[in-house]
Amino acid sequence: LWWCPTGSLMHLPLHAARKQKRSCADFVVSSYTPTLGSLINARKAYRQIARTEIQAIITAVPQPCIDELHPLLSTVEEVKVVAEYTPASMTIQVPDKDNVLLGQSHGMSASTLLSYLPQATILHLACHGLQDSSNPLKSAFLMRDSALNISDMMQLTLPHAFFAFLS
């Protein structure tokens, strides 16, 4: 089910709608699209991705660029579990300073994510985010070094994009 919310509905987690003990997720897999035009264009350009072509970025930002925010303590463990079940041949290797699994890192930088994202078919990103209701294009993922605005990501051409899991 593709959701294309507008106005105030953009702030509601429609995929989590619930009646008594049943939720939307019991019946459908939800996805969001910013506009109907985006969905139409994505459907026209769709091509099936072979298993051998899958390339995943699996990352987290446990300590964001804004010091006032609490660290996301379970993100490193989450990345470890996802990486354990993803074959190494399907994982995009990022520089050590951006690899949250190597310990001292506070996670991926905005510039690294922007540079590696065009190669990816799958993105698994666990981080803080900001919503800007007055200017949604300034909504952002908080990376270790800066905020990565939606408007910055919209500049990218993502020819292989297939799935994004944002935690």
PDB file of C-alpha atoms in Angstrom:
ATOM      1  CA  LEU A   1       0.000   0.000   0.000  1.00  0.00           C
ATOM      2  CA  TRP A   2       1.467   3.336  -1.021  1.00  0.00           C
ATOM      3  CA  TRP A   3       0.657   6.295   1.245  1.00  0.00           C
ATOM      4  CA  CYS A   4       0.826   9.806  -0.201  1.00  0.00           C
ATOM      5  CA  PRO A   5      -0.172  11.989   2.755  1.00  0.00           C
ATOM      6  CA  THR A   6      -0.464  15.760   2.466  1.00  0.00           C
ATOM      7  CA  GLY A   7      -0.833  18.614   4.925  1.00  0.00           C
ATOM      8  CA  SER A   8      -1.123  17.617   8.563  1.00  0.00           C
ATOM      9  CA  LEU A   9      -1.457  13.953   7.610  1.00  0.00           C
ATOM     10  CA  MET A  10       2.282  13.973   6.801  1.00  0.00           C
ATOM     11  CA  HIS A  11       2.957  13.870  10.540  1.00  0.00           C
ATOM     12  CA  LEU A  12       0.775  10.847  11.279  1.00  0.00           C
ATOM     13  CA  PRO A  13       2.171   7.314  11.196  1.00  0.00           C
ATOM     14  CA  LEU A  14      -0.564   6.005   8.887  1.00  0.00           C
ATOM     15  CA  HIS A  15       1.164   2.620   8.602  1.00  0.00           C
ATOM     16  CA  ALA A  16       0.572   2.137  12.334  1.00  0.00           C
ATOM     17  CA  ALA A  17      -3.216   2.702  12.201  1.00  0.00           C
ATOM     18  CA  ARG A  18      -4.879   0.318  14.624  1.00  0.00           C
ATOM     19  CA  LYS A  19      -8.393  -0.837  15.475  1.00  0.00           C
ATOM     20  CA  GLN A  20      -8.594  -2.925  18.615  1.00  0.00           C
ATOM     21  CA  LYS A  21      -5.851  -5.579  18.317  1.00  0.00           C
ATOM     22  CA  ARG A  22      -5.404  -5.410  14.521  1.00  0.00           C
ATOM     23  CA  SER A  23      -3.203  -2.936  12.730  1.00  0.00           C
ATOM     24  CA  CYS A  24      -2.640  -1.874   9.147  1.00  0.00           C
ATOM     25  CA  ALA A  25       0.609  -3.880   9.183  1.00  0.00           C
ATOM     26  CA  ASP A  26      -1.403  -7.088   9.678  1.00  0.00           C
ATOM     27  CA  PHE A  27      -2.821  -6.668   6.181  1.00  0.00           C
ATOM     28  CA  VAL A  28      -0.390  -4.695   3.991  1.00  0.00           C
ATOM     29  CA  VAL A  29       3.217  -3.580   3.622  1.00  0.00           C
ATOM     30  CA  SER A  30       3.185   0.211   3.768  1.00  0.00           C
ATOM     31  CA  SER A  31       5.379   2.554   1.794  1.00  0.00           C
ATOM     32  CA  TYR A  32       5.328   6.322   1.529  1.00  0.00           C
ATOM     33  CA  THR A  33       5.761   8.523  -1.519  1.00  0.00           C
ATOM     34  CA  PRO A  34       6.153  12.319  -1.484  1.00  0.00           C
ATOM     35  CA  THR A  35       3.969  12.857  -4.579  1.00  0.00           C
ATOM     36  CA  LEU A  36       1.885  10.824  -6.982  1.00  0.00           C
ATOM     37  CA  GLY A  37       4.260  11.959  -9.745  1.00  0.00           C
ATOM     38  CA  SER A  38       7.172  10.374  -7.881  1.00  0.00           C
ATOM     39  CA  LEU A  39       5.284   7.113  -7.574  1.00  0.00           C
ATOM     40  CA  ILE A  40       4.313   7.107 -11.264  1.00  0.00           C
ATOM     41  CA  ASN A  41       7.900   7.826 -12.336  1.00  0.00           C
ATOM     42  CA  ALA A  42       9.279   5.152 -10.013  1.00  0.00           C
ATOM     43  CA  ARG A  43       6.861   2.584 -11.429  1.00  0.00           C
ATOM     44  CA  LYS A  44       7.840   3.467 -15.007  1.00  0.00           C
ATOM     45  CA  ALA A  45      11.564   3.163 -14.235  1.00  0.00           C
ATOM     46  CA  TYR A  46      11.233  -0.001 -12.139  1.00  0.00           C
ATOM     47  CA  ARG A  47      13.318  -2.985 -13.066  1.00  0.00           C
ATOM     48  CA  GLN A  48      13.712  -6.119 -11.027  1.00  0.00           C
ATOM     49  CA  ILE A  49      16.996  -6.309  -9.150  1.00  0.00           C
ATOM     50  CA  ALA A  50      18.853  -9.602  -9.266  1.00  0.00           C
ATOM     51  CA  ARG A  51      20.077 -10.966  -5.949  1.00  0.00           C
ATOM     52  CA  THR A  52      23.650 -10.706  -7.223  1.00  0.00           C
ATOM     53  CA  GLU A  53      23.185  -6.947  -7.768  1.00  0.00           C
ATOM     54  CA  ILE A  54      22.086  -6.119  -4.219  1.00  0.00           C
ATOM     55  CA  GLN A  55      24.356  -3.626  -2.488  1.00  0.00           C
ATOM     56  CA  ALA A  56      23.434  -2.539   1.031  1.00  0.00           C
ATOM     57  CA  ILE A  57      24.571   0.315   3.221  1.00  0.00           C
ATOM     58  CA  ILE A  58      24.007  -0.767   6.803  1.00  0.00           C
ATOM     59  CA  THR A  59      24.804   2.001   9.220  1.00  0.00           C
ATOM     60  CA  ALA A  60      23.830   3.973  12.269  1.00  0.00           C
ATOM     61  CA  VAL A  61      24.578   7.220  14.014  1.00  0.00           C
ATOM     62  CA  PRO A  62      24.468   6.517  17.741  1.00  0.00           C
ATOM     63  CA  GLN A  63      25.777  10.006  18.620  1.00  0.00           C
ATOM     64  CA  PRO A  64      24.339  12.705  16.361  1.00  0.00           C
ATOM     65  CA  CYS A  65      25.855  16.084  15.527  1.00  0.00           C
ATOM     66  CA  ILE A  66      23.592  17.793  18.086  1.00  0.00           C
ATOM     67  CA  ASP A  67      25.119  17.192  21.499  1.00  0.00           C
ATOM     68  CA  GLU A  68      21.862  17.907  23.364  1.00  0.00           C
ATOM     69  CA  LEU A  69      20.269  14.762  21.957  1.00  0.00           C
ATOM     70  CA  HIS A  70      20.644  11.521  23.825  1.00  0.00           C
ATOM     71  CA  PRO A  71      22.738   8.813  22.172  1.00  0.00           C
ATOM     72  CA  LEU A  72      20.803   6.010  20.487  1.00  0.00           C
ATOM     73  CA  LEU A  73      22.200   3.171  22.552  1.00  0.00           C
ATOM     74  CA  SER A  74      20.872   0.155  20.662  1.00  0.00           C
ATOM     75  CA  THR A  75      21.786   1.243  17.148  1.00  0.00           C
ATOM     76  CA  VAL A  76      25.201  -0.434  17.109  1.00  0.00           C
ATOM     77  CA  GLU A  77      23.658  -3.736  18.192  1.00  0.00           C
ATOM     78  CA  GLU A  78      20.967  -3.317  15.530  1.00  0.00           C
ATOM     79  CA  VAL A  79      23.596  -2.800  12.831  1.00  0.00           C
ATOM     80  CA  LYS A  80      25.532  -5.846  14.070  1.00  0.00           C
ATOM     81  CA  VAL A  81      22.462  -8.068  13.728  1.00  0.00           C
ATOM     82  CA  VAL A  82      21.522  -6.754  10.278  1.00  0.00           C
ATOM     83  CA  ALA A  83      25.139  -7.059   9.076  1.00  0.00           C
ATOM     84  CA  GLU A  84      25.336 -10.616  10.426  1.00  0.00           C
ATOM     85  CA  TYR A  85      22.458 -11.657   8.157  1.00  0.00           C
ATOM     86  CA  THR A  86      23.698  -9.747   5.100  1.00  0.00           C
ATOM     87  CA  PRO A  87      26.355 -11.464   2.990  1.00  0.00           C
ATOM     88  CA  ALA A  88      29.603  -9.473   2.809  1.00  0.00           C
ATOM     89  CA  SER A  89      29.383  -9.516  -0.986  1.00  0.00           C
ATOM     90  CA  MET A  90      26.139  -7.546  -0.718  1.00  0.00           C
ATOM     91  CA  THR A  91      27.444  -4.929   1.711  1.00  0.00           C
ATOM     92  CA  ILE A  92      29.011  -1.652   0.649  1.00  0.00           C
ATOM     93  CA  GLN A  93      32.199  -1.143   2.624  1.00  0.00           C
ATOM     94  CA  VAL A  94      32.484   2.411   3.935  1.00  0.00           C
ATOM     95  CA  PRO A  95      35.627   4.128   5.240  1.00  0.00           C
ATOM     96  CA  ASP A  96      36.704   3.019   8.717  1.00  0.00           C
ATOM     97  CA  LYS A  97      35.960   6.451  10.221  1.00  0.00           C
ATOM     98  CA  ASP A  98      32.301   6.034   9.147  1.00  0.00           C
ATOM     99  CA  ASN A  99      31.943   2.379  10.124  1.00  0.00           C
ATOM    100  CA  VAL A 100      29.965   2.274  13.347  1.00  0.00           C
ATOM    101  CA  LEU A 101      30.997  -1.368  13.902  1.00  0.00           C
ATOM    102  CA  LEU A 102      34.654  -0.444  14.383  1.00  0.00           C
ATOM    103  CA  GLY A 103      34.034   1.111  17.761  1.00  0.00           C
ATOM    104  CA  GLN A 104      35.374   4.634  18.157  1.00  0.00           C
ATOM    105  CA  SER A 105      33.185   6.080  15.409  1.00  0.00           C
ATOM    106  CA  HIS A 106      30.084   8.059  16.167  1.00  0.00           C
ATOM    107  CA  GLY A 107      28.567   6.783  12.953  1.00  0.00           C
ATOM    108  CA  MET A 108      28.403   7.819   9.355  1.00  0.00           C
ATOM    109  CA  SER A 109      28.987  11.354   8.119  1.00  0.00           C
ATOM    110  CA  ALA A 110      26.544  13.113   5.821  1.00  0.00           C
ATOM    111  CA  SER A 111      29.101  13.421   3.018  1.00  0.00           C
ATOM    112  CA  THR A 112      29.936   9.702   3.131  1.00  0.00           C
ATOM    113  CA  LEU A 113      26.296   8.703   2.967  1.00  0.00           C
ATOM    114  CA  LEU A 114      25.713  11.069   0.048  1.00  0.00           C
ATOM    115  CA  SER A 115      28.715   9.688  -1.832  1.00  0.00           C
ATOM    116  CA  TYR A 116      27.866   5.986  -1.337  1.00  0.00           C
ATOM    117  CA  LEU A 117      24.083   6.147  -1.645  1.00  0.00           C
ATOM    118  CA  PRO A 118      23.961   6.159  -5.490  1.00  0.00           C
ATOM    119  CA  GLN A 119      25.602   2.694  -5.484  1.00  0.00           C
ATOM    120  CA  ALA A 120      23.126   1.232  -3.004  1.00  0.00           C
ATOM    121  CA  THR A 121      20.011  -0.799  -3.607  1.00  0.00           C
ATOM    122  CA  ILE A 122      19.261  -1.022   0.117  1.00  0.00           C
ATOM    123  CA  LEU A 123      19.798   1.481   2.924  1.00  0.00           C
ATOM    124  CA  HIS A 124      19.465   0.548   6.590  1.00  0.00           C
ATOM    125  CA  LEU A 125      19.946   3.719   8.647  1.00  0.00           C
ATOM    126  CA  ALA A 126      19.400   4.038  12.381  1.00  0.00           C
ATOM    127  CA  CYS A 127      19.684   7.652  13.526  1.00  0.00           C
ATOM    128  CA  HIS A 128      17.905  10.673  14.946  1.00  0.00           C
ATOM    129  CA  GLY A 129      15.856  12.794  12.601  1.00  0.00           C
ATOM    130  CA  LEU A 130      14.294  16.232  12.571  1.00  0.00           C
ATOM    131  CA  GLN A 131      10.971  17.219  11.040  1.00  0.00           C
ATOM    132  CA  ASP A 132      10.453  20.769   9.869  1.00  0.00           C
ATOM    133  CA  SER A 133       6.707  21.225   9.406  1.00  0.00           C
ATOM    134  CA  SER A 134       7.099  24.750   8.021  1.00  0.00           C
ATOM    135  CA  ASN A 135       9.608  23.604   5.371  1.00  0.00           C
ATOM    136  CA  PRO A 136       9.550  19.807   4.967  1.00  0.00           C
ATOM    137  CA  LEU A 137      12.554  19.885   2.608  1.00  0.00           C
ATOM    138  CA  LYS A 138      14.643  21.006   5.597  1.00  0.00           C
ATOM    139  CA  SER A 139      13.655  17.898   7.538  1.00  0.00           C
ATOM    140  CA  ALA A 140      16.819  15.923   8.105  1.00  0.00           C
ATOM    141  CA  PHE A 141      18.660  12.851   9.267  1.00  0.00           C
ATOM    142  CA  LEU A 142      21.171  13.782  11.965  1.00  0.00           C
ATOM    143  CA  MET A 143      24.490  12.319  10.976  1.00  0.00           C
ATOM    144  CA  ARG A 144      27.653  12.432  13.111  1.00  0.00           C
ATOM    145  CA  ASP A 145      28.927  15.653  11.531  1.00  0.00           C
ATOM    146  CA  SER A 146      25.858  17.538  10.273  1.00  0.00           C
ATOM    147  CA  ALA A 147      22.201  17.381   9.409  1.00  0.00           C
ATOM    148  CA  LEU A 148      21.483  15.735   6.060  1.00  0.00           C
ATOM    149  CA  ASN A 149      18.457  17.570   4.669  1.00  0.00           C
ATOM    150  CA  ILE A 150      15.871  15.907   2.491  1.00  0.00           C
ATOM    151  CA  SER A 151      16.545  18.623  -0.102  1.00  0.00           C
ATOM    152  CA  ASP A 152      20.206  17.482  -0.246  1.00  0.00           C
ATOM    153  CA  MET A 153      19.148  13.884  -0.798  1.00  0.00           C
ATOM    154  CA  MET A 154      16.691  14.882  -3.526  1.00  0.00           C
ATOM    155  CA  GLN A 155      19.642  16.133  -5.590  1.00  0.00           C
ATOM    156  CA  LEU A 156      20.961  12.579  -5.884  1.00  0.00           C
ATOM    157  CA  THR A 157      20.280  10.253  -8.757  1.00  0.00           C
ATOM    158  CA  LEU A 158      19.636   6.865  -7.221  1.00  0.00           C
ATOM    159  CA  PRO A 159      19.459   4.457 -10.152  1.00  0.00           C
ATOM    160  CA  HIS A 160      19.670   1.324  -8.004  1.00  0.00           C
ATOM    161  CA  ALA A 161      17.470   2.371  -5.072  1.00  0.00           C
ATOM    162  CA  PHE A 162      15.049  -0.324  -4.050  1.00  0.00           C
ATOM    163  CA  PHE A 163      14.490  -0.314  -0.282  1.00  0.00           C
ATOM    164  CA  ALA A 164      15.204   2.008   2.646  1.00  0.00           C
ATOM    165  CA  PHE A 165      14.714   1.036   6.269  1.00  0.00           C
ATOM    166  CA  LEU A 166      14.922   4.034   8.569  1.00  0.00           C
ATOM    167  CA  SER A 167      15.099   3.156  12.229  1.00  0.00           C
TER     168      SER A 167
END
